Amino acid sequence: MAVVLSEGLGYFILLGVGLVMALAVILLVRVETKWLGTKKTFEWFSTAGRSVKVGLIASSVVSAWTWAATLLQSSTVAYQFGISGPFWYAAGASIQVVLFAILATALKRNAPSSHTFPEIIYARFGKGSHKVFLFFALLTNTVVTAMLVLGGAAALSSLTGINISLAAFLIPVGVIIYTFSGGLKATFLAEYMNTVFLFIVVLVFVTAVYFLNPQIGGISGMFEKLSAAAALRPVDGNATGSYLTLASTGALIFGVINITGNFGTVFVDQAYWQRAIAAGPRSAFRGFLVGGLAWFAIPFTLATTLGLAAVAVNVQLSPEEISMGLVAPTAASHVLGELGAILILTILFTAVTSAGSAELVAASSLVTYDVYRTYLKPSASGRELMRISRYSIVAFGIGMGVLALALLQIGVSLQYVYLAMGVLIGSAVIPVTLVLWKKTNRVAATAGALAGLVCGVSVWIGTAYVLYGEISVQSTGHNIPLLAGNLSSISIGAAVALIGSTVRPGNFDLSLMKQKILVVDGKIKGLFEGENEEYLKKSLKFGYKVAIALTIVLVVAWPMPLYLSGYVFSETTYAVWVGIAVAWAATAAAVIIFLPLIEARVGITKALRIMGQKTNAIATQDIVAERSHKSANAAADETYYSKRILVPIDGSGQSLRALNYATNIYGINEAKIYLLYVIEWSEEEEGGDESVDEELTSKMEKEGRILLNSVIVPRRAGEYVRIVKMGDPASKIIEVAEKIGASMIVMGINGINSATEMGSVTRKVLKASSTPVVLMK
């Protein structure tokens, strides 16, 4: 195909998208840390606080599940099989996310403190099984990232003329920059922006093709052109050779391969487990359910638009160009010219960057938690884990560039990798799913994953040899060997795991997961455990019914009557079909765009208010005046009270006696008492410059206020102030004492957990404080 865009524009998109996304992440991190008062810890960096709401979970799922293949391969099957291709792509890859919602809920109930799914397997089955499933997890990340890079490189090269090998190596560079810059929560926010942009572009293409383009002639014109194309180039295996039917043998075979392979790339992909871990207990099921249904609209609507447009305008592509996924870019440039090419390339690269970032974060989590923390240094601090995580991101990203170059050299395309992935990872789907079933047998689950892989690959290669007389990329890329390999892999893995667990069932107490899997910072563990048990139990029962019902509708009740009847769409039926696609996309766009904004309205309002204060000169003057007023009040207050006494409270008897002493010594008009409770939190240990969702701060401060409010202040005390701080206790005591101009600090000689004669906090305060200190035994 002819080059549509300049090579310079290609390099701008190639390198600029990653830079723009990285800057967006950095800005979001700054807003959270500087304006919304968030704290810093690697635990929160890697899990986004385990409190992400429905809207962001849904948009993140859409973003992570929108690969280069979603935008390219879906249009390819539309070009090959007609309207049945987009349907089977969408239905065959959305049911996995919908069903994963059940697993996400079970995870929140049984293993809320987990970081990765191999970590759960380690706690359940031990080291041997852990290593096997860690292999499958890393293999999944590798396969998915390879597809992202191959699809992006092919599209960029075809539209701009950039060398495809250079593009394949440079694409991961932008992903590395983006991923390296921010934590998981900031990544969620950037993915939201990507998803919003994606839906807007999809709706732009729909409007242009079906309502504006004179060459297409609207829905009626598209119907006539597709009917004419079937007469000239009938589709082999379709009813009457039509593009306007779901009675397509080729599309059905693709659908089965698609369903089988995509179970692996959801259930065995750490990226989706990471989102389940990050979700709030009340958001896990609904987030994945909404995300799966919203994602359906992207391949269904985009491919029904661009893939069929390519058929209607008689776009000519070679088999190699089709396999590289160039139908959508070619159709976009044909319909909208240079603007269409820019739009398709931009959404392609935001998809590659965003989904690639999800895979890099997932891979780094596996290396950090399941390799380094599990086998090399179990006692590693947050700062150490952050360093390993970032090293892993860089190494894995560069490795993916090298892998993509190798695949291109041996002639492997996006389509080939997409269809073969189920053979490689499908065997682990059922064994991984069964980890949260108490009767699962460890040996059966592990053996099932390995046996399915061996059988799947053997059947795949063997079938290719028997049918085509050779073992090559070309012979193994045909549909029948791929179908046989995919079905063998997932079915053998499932059969061994299920039969073995039925014959010799286990009896594992799933509640032990909460004891065996520890967060990096044990101080926060109690803040997210146990408070939603009853809700999760009910949600799980409800989730089974909804997810299974939707699955049956999408892959059986909807398509099979149309397939078995051999029905070919009339113009009216086709208009309804297009209307469903457009309405689904518009509804999904509205939900994805507005739901996160509604859920985050408090934080957004706060950020905007602070922004207004910082940019408004009058507001600045008011702040200065207010500070002057406060200084005057402070001076008057100092005159009224002759003493300011700081009493650190930690719940121990000694700290309460210190409070009693302070109020006994000074009369009601003599002293202002400051009660200080410090939540111990070492930023040095938890890792540098990473942001924490503000929900952690509010939860911890709420705990502190509850403790302080439970302290009964004697009636004879004068005015008193309750203060809650987070950080190193000794440092915060000294800092607050200096800030309030304390006359003295009255505190216990040791803390609530100290068994020594003098506690470490007291020792540090005595050594570093310039304020007099009175100690109570």
CSV table of C-alpha atoms in Angstrom, one decimal, residues 198-628:
chain,number,residue,atom,x,y,z
A,198,LEU,CA,-10.3,6.0,22.0
A,199,PHE,CA,-14.1,6.1,22.2
A,200,ILE,CA,-14.2,9.6,20.7
A,201,VAL,CA,-12.2,8.5,17.7
A,202,VAL,CA,-14.3,5.4,17.2
A,203,LEU,CA,-17.4,7.6,17.1
A,204,VAL,CA,-15.7,9.9,14.7
A,205,PHE,CA,-15.0,7.0,12.3
A,206,VAL,CA,-18.6,5.8,12.7
A,207,THR,CA,-20.0,9.3,11.8
A,208,ALA,CA,-17.6,9.7,8.9
A,209,VAL,CA,-18.3,6.3,7.3
A,210,TYR,CA,-22.0,5.9,7.8
A,211,PHE,CA,-23.3,9.5,7.8
A,212,LEU,CA,-20.8,11.8,6.0
A,213,ASN,CA,-18.8,10.0,3.4
A,214,PRO,CA,-20.4,10.3,-0.1
A,215,GLN,CA,-18.3,7.4,-1.5
A,216,ILE,CA,-20.0,5.0,1.0
A,217,GLY,CA,-23.5,6.5,0.7
A,218,GLY,CA,-24.6,5.9,4.3
A,219,ILE,CA,-26.0,2.6,5.7
A,220,SER,CA,-28.0,1.9,2.4
A,221,GLY,CA,-24.9,2.6,0.3
A,222,MET,CA,-22.8,0.3,2.5
A,223,PHE,CA,-25.4,-2.5,2.2
A,224,GLU,CA,-25.5,-2.2,-1.6
A,225,LYS,CA,-21.7,-2.2,-1.9
A,226,LEU,CA,-21.3,-5.2,0.4
A,227,SER,CA,-24.0,-7.1,-1.6
A,228,ALA,CA,-22.1,-6.3,-4.8
A,229,ALA,CA,-18.8,-7.3,-3.3
A,230,ALA,CA,-20.3,-10.7,-2.4
A,231,ALA,CA,-21.4,-11.2,-6.0
A,232,LEU,CA,-17.9,-10.4,-7.3
A,233,ARG,CA,-15.8,-12.0,-4.5
A,234,PRO,CA,-18.0,-14.4,-2.6
A,235,VAL,CA,-16.7,-15.4,0.9
A,236,ASP,CA,-15.8,-19.1,1.0
A,237,GLY,CA,-17.7,-20.8,3.8
A,238,ASN,CA,-20.3,-18.0,4.2
A,239,ALA,CA,-24.0,-18.5,3.4
A,240,THR,CA,-24.5,-17.6,-0.3
A,241,GLY,CA,-20.9,-16.1,-0.1
A,242,SER,CA,-22.4,-13.0,1.6
A,243,TYR,CA,-20.6,-10.5,3.9
A,244,LEU,CA,-24.0,-9.9,5.5
A,245,THR,CA,-24.4,-13.1,7.5
A,246,LEU,CA,-23.4,-14.7,10.7
A,247,ALA,CA,-23.5,-18.1,9.0
A,248,SER,CA,-19.8,-18.1,8.4
A,249,THR,CA,-17.7,-21.3,8.9
A,250,GLY,CA,-14.4,-19.3,8.8
A,251,ALA,CA,-15.7,-16.8,11.4
A,252,LEU,CA,-17.0,-19.5,13.7
A,253,ILE,CA,-13.6,-21.2,13.6
A,254,PHE,CA,-12.0,-17.9,14.3
A,255,GLY,CA,-14.5,-17.3,17.1
A,256,VAL,CA,-13.6,-20.6,18.8
A,257,ILE,CA,-9.9,-19.9,18.6
A,258,ASN,CA,-10.5,-16.4,19.8
A,259,ILE,CA,-12.5,-17.5,22.8
A,260,THR,CA,-9.9,-20.2,23.7
A,261,GLY,CA,-6.9,-18.0,23.3
A,262,ASN,CA,-8.3,-15.0,25.1
A,263,PHE,CA,-9.1,-17.0,28.2
A,264,GLY,CA,-5.4,-17.4,28.7
A,265,THR,CA,-4.6,-13.7,28.1
A,266,VAL,CA,-7.1,-12.6,30.8
A,267,PHE,CA,-7.0,-15.4,33.4
A,268,VAL,CA,-3.2,-15.9,33.2
A,269,ASP,CA,-2.3,-12.2,32.7
A,270,GLN,CA,-1.1,-10.5,35.8
A,271,ALA,CA,-2.4,-7.2,34.4
A,272,TYR,CA,-6.0,-8.2,35.1
A,273,TRP,CA,-5.2,-9.6,38.5
A,274,GLN,CA,-3.4,-6.4,39.3
A,275,ARG,CA,-6.6,-4.5,38.5
A,276,ALA,CA,-8.6,-6.8,40.6
A,277,ILE,CA,-6.2,-6.3,43.5
A,278,ALA,CA,-6.4,-2.5,43.0
A,279,ALA,CA,-10.2,-2.4,43.0
A,280,GLY,CA,-12.1,-1.6,46.1
A,281,PRO,CA,-14.1,-4.5,47.6
A,282,ARG,CA,-17.3,-3.0,46.3
A,283,SER,CA,-15.9,-2.2,42.9
A,284,ALA,CA,-14.3,-5.4,41.7
A,285,PHE,CA,-17.2,-7.2,40.2
A,286,ARG,CA,-19.0,-4.1,38.8
A,287,GLY,CA,-15.8,-2.7,37.4
A,288,PHE,CA,-14.9,-5.8,35.4
A,289,LEU,CA,-18.5,-6.3,34.3
A,290,VAL,CA,-18.9,-2.7,33.1
A,291,GLY,CA,-15.4,-2.8,31.5
A,292,GLY,CA,-16.0,-6.0,29.6
A,293,LEU,CA,-19.3,-4.8,28.2
A,294,ALA,CA,-17.9,-1.4,27.3
A,295,TRP,CA,-14.9,-3.0,25.6
A,296,PHE,CA,-17.2,-5.0,23.4
A,297,ALA,CA,-18.2,-1.8,21.6
A,298,ILE,CA,-14.7,-1.1,20.4
A,299,PRO,CA,-13.9,-4.0,18.1
A,300,PHE,CA,-17.6,-4.6,17.3
A,301,THR,CA,-18.2,-1.0,16.2
A,302,LEU,CA,-14.8,-0.1,14.8
A,303,ALA,CA,-14.5,-3.2,12.7
A,304,THR,CA,-18.1,-3.1,11.5
A,305,THR,CA,-17.2,0.4,10.3
A,306,LEU,CA,-13.6,0.3,9.0
A,307,GLY,CA,-13.4,-3.4,8.1
A,308,LEU,CA,-16.6,-3.4,6.1
A,309,ALA,CA,-15.6,0.0,4.6
A,310,ALA,CA,-12.5,-1.6,3.2
A,311,VAL,CA,-14.7,-4.2,1.5
A,312,ALA,CA,-17.1,-1.6,0.2
A,313,VAL,CA,-14.5,0.6,-1.4
A,314,ASN,CA,-12.6,-2.4,-2.8
A,315,VAL,CA,-9.3,-1.9,-0.9
A,316,GLN,CA,-6.7,-4.2,-2.4
A,317,LEU,CA,-4.2,-5.8,0.1
A,318,SER,CA,-1.8,-8.6,-0.3
A,319,PRO,CA,-2.1,-11.7,2.1
A,320,GLU,CA,1.0,-10.4,3.9
A,321,GLU,CA,-0.5,-7.0,4.5
A,322,ILE,CA,-3.7,-8.5,5.7
A,323,SER,CA,-1.8,-10.7,8.2
A,324,MET,CA,0.1,-7.7,9.5
A,325,GLY,CA,-3.3,-6.0,10.3
A,326,LEU,CA,-3.2,-3.2,7.7
A,327,VAL,CA,-7.0,-3.3,6.8
A,328,ALA,CA,-8.0,-0.7,9.4
A,329,PRO,CA,-5.2,1.8,8.7
A,330,THR,CA,-5.8,1.5,4.9
A,331,ALA,CA,-9.6,2.0,5.2
A,332,ALA,CA,-9.1,4.9,7.6
A,333,SER,CA,-6.8,6.7,5.2
A,334,HIS,CA,-9.1,5.9,2.3
A,335,VAL,CA,-12.2,7.3,4.0
A,336,LEU,CA,-10.8,10.3,5.7
A,337,GLY,CA,-7.4,10.8,3.9
A,338,GLU,CA,-4.5,12.0,6.0
A,339,LEU,CA,-6.7,12.8,9.0
A,340,GLY,CA,-8.0,9.2,9.0
A,341,ALA,CA,-4.4,7.9,9.0
A,342,ILE,CA,-3.4,10.2,11.8
A,343,LEU,CA,-6.4,9.3,13.9
A,344,ILE,CA,-5.9,5.5,13.5
A,345,LEU,CA,-2.2,5.8,14.2
A,346,THR,CA,-2.8,7.9,17.2
A,347,ILE,CA,-5.3,5.6,18.8
A,348,LEU,CA,-3.1,2.7,17.9
A,349,PHE,CA,-0.2,4.2,19.7
A,350,THR,CA,-2.1,5.3,22.7
A,351,ALA,CA,-3.5,1.7,22.9
A,352,VAL,CA,0.0,0.2,22.5
A,353,THR,CA,1.5,2.6,25.0
A,354,SER,CA,-1.3,2.1,27.6
A,355,ALA,CA,-1.8,-1.7,27.2
A,356,GLY,CA,2.0,-2.1,27.0
A,357,SER,CA,2.4,-0.1,30.2
A,358,ALA,CA,-0.1,-2.5,31.9
A,359,GLU,CA,2.0,-5.5,30.7
A,360,LEU,CA,5.2,-3.9,31.9
A,361,VAL,CA,3.8,-3.1,35.3
A,362,ALA,CA,2.5,-6.7,35.5
A,363,ALA,CA,5.8,-8.2,34.5
A,364,SER,CA,7.7,-6.0,37.0
A,365,SER,CA,5.3,-7.0,39.8
A,366,LEU,CA,6.0,-10.7,39.0
A,367,VAL,CA,9.8,-10.1,39.1
A,368,THR,CA,9.6,-7.9,42.2
A,369,TYR,CA,7.3,-10.0,44.3
A,370,ASP,CA,7.5,-13.5,42.9
A,371,VAL,CA,11.3,-13.6,42.2
A,372,TYR,CA,13.1,-11.1,44.3
A,373,ARG,CA,10.9,-10.9,47.4
A,374,THR,CA,10.0,-14.6,47.3
A,375,TYR,CA,13.4,-16.2,46.6
A,376,LEU,CA,16.1,-13.6,46.9
A,377,LYS,CA,15.3,-11.2,49.7
A,378,PRO,CA,12.0,-11.8,51.6
A,379,SER,CA,12.8,-8.9,54.0
A,380,ALA,CA,13.2,-6.4,51.2
A,381,SER,CA,12.0,-2.9,52.0
A,382,GLY,CA,9.7,-0.8,49.8
A,383,ARG,CA,12.6,1.2,48.5
A,384,GLU,CA,14.5,-1.9,47.4
A,385,LEU,CA,11.4,-3.3,45.8
A,386,MET,CA,10.8,-0.1,43.9
A,387,ARG,CA,14.4,-0.2,42.6
A,388,ILE,CA,13.9,-3.8,41.4
A,389,SER,CA,10.5,-2.9,39.9
A,390,ARG,CA,12.0,-0.1,37.8
A,391,TYR,CA,15.0,-2.3,36.7
A,392,SER,CA,12.5,-4.9,35.6
A,393,ILE,CA,10.4,-2.4,33.6
A,394,VAL,CA,13.5,-1.3,31.6
A,395,ALA,CA,14.8,-4.8,31.1
A,396,PHE,CA,11.5,-6.3,30.0
A,397,GLY,CA,10.7,-3.4,27.7
A,398,ILE,CA,14.1,-3.7,25.9
A,399,GLY,CA,13.7,-7.4,25.8
A,400,MET,CA,10.3,-7.0,24.0
A,401,GLY,CA,11.9,-4.8,21.4
A,402,VAL,CA,14.6,-7.5,20.8
A,403,LEU,CA,11.9,-10.2,20.7
A,404,ALA,CA,9.8,-8.3,18.1
A,405,LEU,CA,12.9,-7.9,15.9
A,406,ALA,CA,13.5,-11.7,16.1
A,407,LEU,CA,9.8,-12.5,15.2
A,408,LEU,CA,9.9,-10.1,12.2
A,409,GLN,CA,13.1,-11.8,11.0
A,410,ILE,CA,11.5,-15.2,10.9
A,411,GLY,CA,8.3,-13.9,9.3
A,412,VAL,CA,5.9,-14.1,12.3
A,413,SER,CA,3.0,-11.6,12.0
A,414,LEU,CA,0.5,-10.1,14.4
A,415,GLN,CA,-2.2,-12.5,13.2
A,416,TYR,CA,0.0,-15.5,13.8
A,417,VAL,CA,0.9,-14.6,17.4
A,418,TYR,CA,-2.7,-13.7,18.1
A,419,LEU,CA,-4.1,-17.1,17.0
A,420,ALA,CA,-1.3,-19.1,18.5
A,421,MET,CA,-1.4,-17.6,22.0
A,422,GLY,CA,-4.1,-20.0,23.2
A,423,VAL,CA,-1.9,-23.0,22.4
A,424,LEU,CA,0.9,-21.6,24.6
A,425,ILE,CA,-1.0,-20.3,27.6
A,426,GLY,CA,-4.5,-21.8,27.5
A,427,SER,CA,-3.6,-24.9,29.5
A,428,ALA,CA,-3.1,-22.8,32.6
A,429,VAL,CA,-6.5,-21.1,32.5
A,430,ILE,CA,-8.5,-23.6,34.6
A,431,PRO,CA,-5.7,-24.6,37.0
A,432,VAL,CA,-5.2,-20.8,37.8
A,433,THR,CA,-8.9,-20.3,38.2
A,434,LEU,CA,-9.1,-23.2,40.6
A,435,VAL,CA,-6.6,-21.8,43.0
A,436,LEU,CA,-9.4,-20.1,44.9
A,437,TRP,CA,-11.4,-23.3,45.1
A,438,LYS,CA,-10.8,-25.1,48.4
A,439,LYS,CA,-11.0,-28.6,46.9
A,440,THR,CA,-8.2,-28.0,44.3
A,441,ASN,CA,-5.5,-30.7,44.3
A,442,ARG,CA,-2.0,-29.1,44.0
A,443,VAL,CA,-0.5,-31.9,41.9
A,444,ALA,CA,-3.5,-32.1,39.6
A,445,ALA,CA,-3.5,-28.3,39.0
A,446,THR,CA,0.2,-28.1,38.3
A,447,ALA,CA,0.2,-31.3,36.1
A,448,GLY,CA,-2.8,-30.0,34.2
A,449,ALA,CA,-1.0,-26.8,33.2
A,450,LEU,CA,2.1,-28.6,32.0
A,451,ALA,CA,0.3,-31.5,30.3
A,452,GLY,CA,-2.0,-29.1,28.4
A,453,LEU,CA,1.0,-27.1,27.1
A,454,VAL,CA,2.8,-30.2,25.9
A,455,CYS,CA,-0.3,-31.7,24.3
A,456,GLY,CA,-1.4,-28.4,22.8
A,457,VAL,CA,1.9,-27.7,21.1
A,458,SER,CA,2.2,-31.3,19.9
A,459,VAL,CA,-1.3,-31.4,18.4
A,460,TRP,CA,-0.7,-28.0,16.8
A,461,ILE,CA,2.6,-29.0,15.1
A,462,GLY,CA,1.5,-32.5,14.4
A,463,THR,CA,-1.7,-31.4,12.6
A,464,ALA,CA,0.2,-28.9,10.5
A,465,TYR,CA,2.6,-31.6,9.4
A,466,VAL,CA,-0.1,-34.1,8.6
A,467,LEU,CA,-2.2,-31.6,6.6
A,468,TYR,CA,0.5,-29.6,4.9
A,469,GLY,CA,3.6,-31.9,4.9
A,470,GLU,CA,5.9,-29.5,6.7
A,471,ILE,CA,6.5,-27.7,9.9
A,472,SER,CA,6.9,-24.0,9.2
A,473,VAL,CA,5.5,-20.6,10.1
A,474,GLN,CA,3.2,-20.9,7.1
A,475,SER,CA,1.9,-24.4,7.8
A,476,THR,CA,1.4,-23.8,11.5
A,477,GLY,CA,-0.4,-20.6,10.8
A,478,HIS,CA,-3.4,-22.2,9.1
A,479,ASN,CA,-6.7,-22.3,11.0
A,480,ILE,CA,-7.2,-26.0,11.4
A,481,PRO,CA,-3.8,-26.7,13.2
A,482,LEU,CA,-4.4,-23.6,15.3
A,483,LEU,CA,-7.9,-24.7,16.2
A,484,ALA,CA,-6.8,-28.2,17.2
A,485,GLY,CA,-3.8,-26.9,19.2
A,486,ASN,CA,-6.0,-24.3,21.1
A,487,LEU,CA,-8.7,-26.8,22.0
A,488,SER,CA,-6.2,-29.4,23.1
A,489,SER,CA,-4.3,-27.0,25.3
A,490,ILE,CA,-7.2,-25.7,27.3
A,491,SER,CA,-9.2,-28.9,27.4
A,492,ILE,CA,-6.3,-31.1,28.6
A,493,GLY,CA,-5.3,-28.6,31.2
A,494,ALA,CA,-8.9,-28.4,32.4
A,495,ALA,CA,-9.5,-32.1,32.4
A,496,VAL,CA,-6.4,-33.0,34.4
A,497,ALA,CA,-7.0,-30.3,37.0
A,498,LEU,CA,-10.7,-31.0,37.4
A,499,ILE,CA,-10.5,-34.8,37.4
A,500,GLY,CA,-7.5,-34.9,39.7
A,501,SER,CA,-9.2,-32.6,42.1
A,502,THR,CA,-12.4,-34.6,42.0
A,503,VAL,CA,-10.7,-38.0,42.6
A,504,ARG,CA,-8.4,-36.7,45.3
A,505,PRO,CA,-9.9,-33.4,46.5
A,506,GLY,CA,-8.1,-31.0,48.8
A,507,ASN,CA,-9.6,-29.3,51.8
A,508,PHE,CA,-7.8,-26.0,52.0
A,509,ASP,CA,-8.9,-23.3,54.4
A,510,LEU,CA,-9.0,-20.3,52.2
A,511,SER,CA,-9.0,-17.9,55.2
A,512,LEU,CA,-5.3,-18.9,55.7
A,513,MET,CA,-4.6,-16.7,52.6
A,514,LYS,CA,-5.0,-13.6,54.7
A,515,GLN,CA,-2.3,-14.9,57.1
A,516,LYS,CA,0.1,-16.2,54.6
A,517,ILE,CA,0.2,-13.3,52.2
A,518,LEU,CA,1.7,-10.2,53.8
A,519,VAL,CA,1.7,-6.6,52.5
A,520,VAL,CA,5.0,-4.8,52.3
A,521,ASP,CA,3.8,-2.5,55.1
A,522,GLY,CA,2.0,-4.6,57.7
A,523,LYS,CA,0.8,-1.4,59.5
A,524,ILE,CA,-1.9,-0.9,56.8
A,525,LYS,CA,-3.1,-4.5,56.6
A,526,GLY,CA,-6.1,-4.1,58.9
A,527,LEU,CA,-7.4,-1.1,56.9
A,528,PHE,CA,-8.6,-3.1,54.0
A,529,GLU,CA,-9.4,-6.6,55.4
A,530,GLY,CA,-12.6,-8.0,56.8
A,531,GLU,CA,-14.8,-5.0,56.5
A,532,ASN,CA,-16.7,-6.2,53.4
A,533,GLU,CA,-17.0,-9.9,54.0
A,534,GLU,CA,-20.8,-10.1,53.9
A,535,TYR,CA,-21.0,-7.9,50.8
A,536,LEU,CA,-18.4,-9.9,48.9
A,537,LYS,CA,-20.2,-13.2,49.8
A,538,LYS,CA,-23.5,-11.9,48.3
A,539,SER,CA,-21.7,-10.3,45.3
A,540,LEU,CA,-20.1,-13.6,44.5
A,541,LYS,CA,-23.4,-15.4,44.4
A,542,PHE,CA,-25.0,-12.7,42.3
A,543,GLY,CA,-21.9,-12.5,40.1
A,544,TYR,CA,-22.0,-16.2,39.1
A,545,LYS,CA,-25.6,-15.7,37.8
A,546,VAL,CA,-25.0,-12.5,35.9
A,547,ALA,CA,-21.6,-13.4,34.3
A,548,ILE,CA,-22.7,-16.8,33.2
A,549,ALA,CA,-26.0,-15.5,31.8
A,550,LEU,CA,-24.2,-12.8,29.8
A,551,THR,CA,-21.7,-15.4,28.5
A,552,ILE,CA,-24.5,-17.6,27.2
A,553,VAL,CA,-26.3,-14.6,25.6
A,554,LEU,CA,-23.1,-13.4,23.8
A,555,VAL,CA,-21.8,-16.7,22.4
A,556,VAL,CA,-24.9,-18.9,22.2
A,557,ALA,CA,-28.3,-17.2,22.4
A,558,TRP,CA,-27.4,-14.3,20.1
A,559,PRO,CA,-25.2,-15.8,17.3
A,560,MET,CA,-26.1,-19.4,17.0
A,561,PRO,CA,-29.7,-19.0,15.7
A,562,LEU,CA,-28.4,-16.7,13.0
A,563,TYR,CA,-25.6,-19.2,12.2
A,564,LEU,CA,-27.7,-22.3,12.1
A,565,SER,CA,-30.5,-20.7,10.1
A,566,GLY,CA,-28.1,-19.5,7.4
A,567,TYR,CA,-29.8,-16.1,7.5
A,568,VAL,CA,-28.5,-13.3,5.2
A,569,PHE,CA,-29.3,-9.8,6.4
A,570,SER,CA,-31.8,-7.6,4.6
A,571,GLU,CA,-31.2,-3.9,4.3
A,572,THR,CA,-33.5,-3.3,7.3
A,573,THR,CA,-31.8,-5.9,9.4
A,574,TYR,CA,-28.4,-4.6,8.5
A,575,ALA,CA,-29.6,-1.0,9.5
A,576,VAL,CA,-30.7,-2.4,12.9
A,577,TRP,CA,-27.3,-4.2,13.3
A,578,VAL,CA,-25.4,-1.0,12.6
A,579,GLY,CA,-27.7,0.9,15.0
A,580,ILE,CA,-27.0,-1.6,17.7
A,581,ALA,CA,-23.2,-1.1,17.2
A,582,VAL,CA,-23.5,2.7,17.2
A,583,ALA,CA,-25.8,2.8,20.3
A,584,TRP,CA,-23.5,0.4,22.2
A,585,ALA,CA,-20.5,2.5,21.4
A,586,ALA,CA,-22.2,5.7,22.4
A,587,THR,CA,-23.6,4.3,25.7
A,588,ALA,CA,-20.2,2.7,26.5
A,589,ALA,CA,-18.5,6.1,25.8
A,590,ALA,CA,-20.9,8.0,28.1
A,591,VAL,CA,-20.4,5.5,30.9
A,592,ILE,CA,-16.6,5.4,30.6
A,593,ILE,CA,-16.3,9.2,30.3
A,594,PHE,CA,-18.7,10.3,33.0
A,595,LEU,CA,-18.7,7.6,35.7
A,596,PRO,CA,-15.1,8.2,36.8
A,597,LEU,CA,-15.7,11.9,36.9
A,598,ILE,CA,-18.8,11.5,39.1
A,599,GLU,CA,-17.0,9.1,41.4
A,600,ALA,CA,-14.0,11.5,41.7
A,601,ARG,CA,-16.0,14.7,42.0
A,602,VAL,CA,-14.7,15.5,45.5
A,603,GLY,CA,-11.0,15.2,44.6
A,604,ILE,CA,-11.5,17.0,41.3
A,605,THR,CA,-13.3,19.9,43.1
A,606,LYS,CA,-10.6,20.1,45.6
A,607,ALA,CA,-7.8,20.2,42.9
A,608,LEU,CA,-9.7,22.8,40.9
A,609,ARG,CA,-10.2,24.9,44.0
A,610,ILE,CA,-6.5,24.8,44.9
A,611,MET,CA,-5.6,25.5,41.3
A,612,GLY,CA,-7.9,28.6,41.4
A,613,GLN,CA,-6.2,29.8,44.6
A,614,LYS,CA,-2.8,29.4,43.1
A,615,THR,CA,-3.6,31.3,39.9
A,616,ASN,CA,-5.9,34.0,41.3
A,617,ALA,CA,-4.0,37.1,42.5
A,618,ILE,CA,-6.9,38.2,44.7
A,619,ALA,CA,-7.0,34.8,46.3
A,620,THR,CA,-3.3,35.1,46.9
A,621,GLN,CA,-3.7,38.4,48.7
A,622,ASP,CA,-6.5,37.0,50.8
A,623,ILE,CA,-4.2,34.1,51.9
A,624,VAL,CA,-1.5,36.5,52.9
A,625,ALA,CA,-4.0,38.6,54.8
A,626,GLU,CA,-5.3,35.5,56.5
A,627,ARG,CA,-1.8,34.4,57.5
A,628,SER,CA,-1.2,37.9,59.0
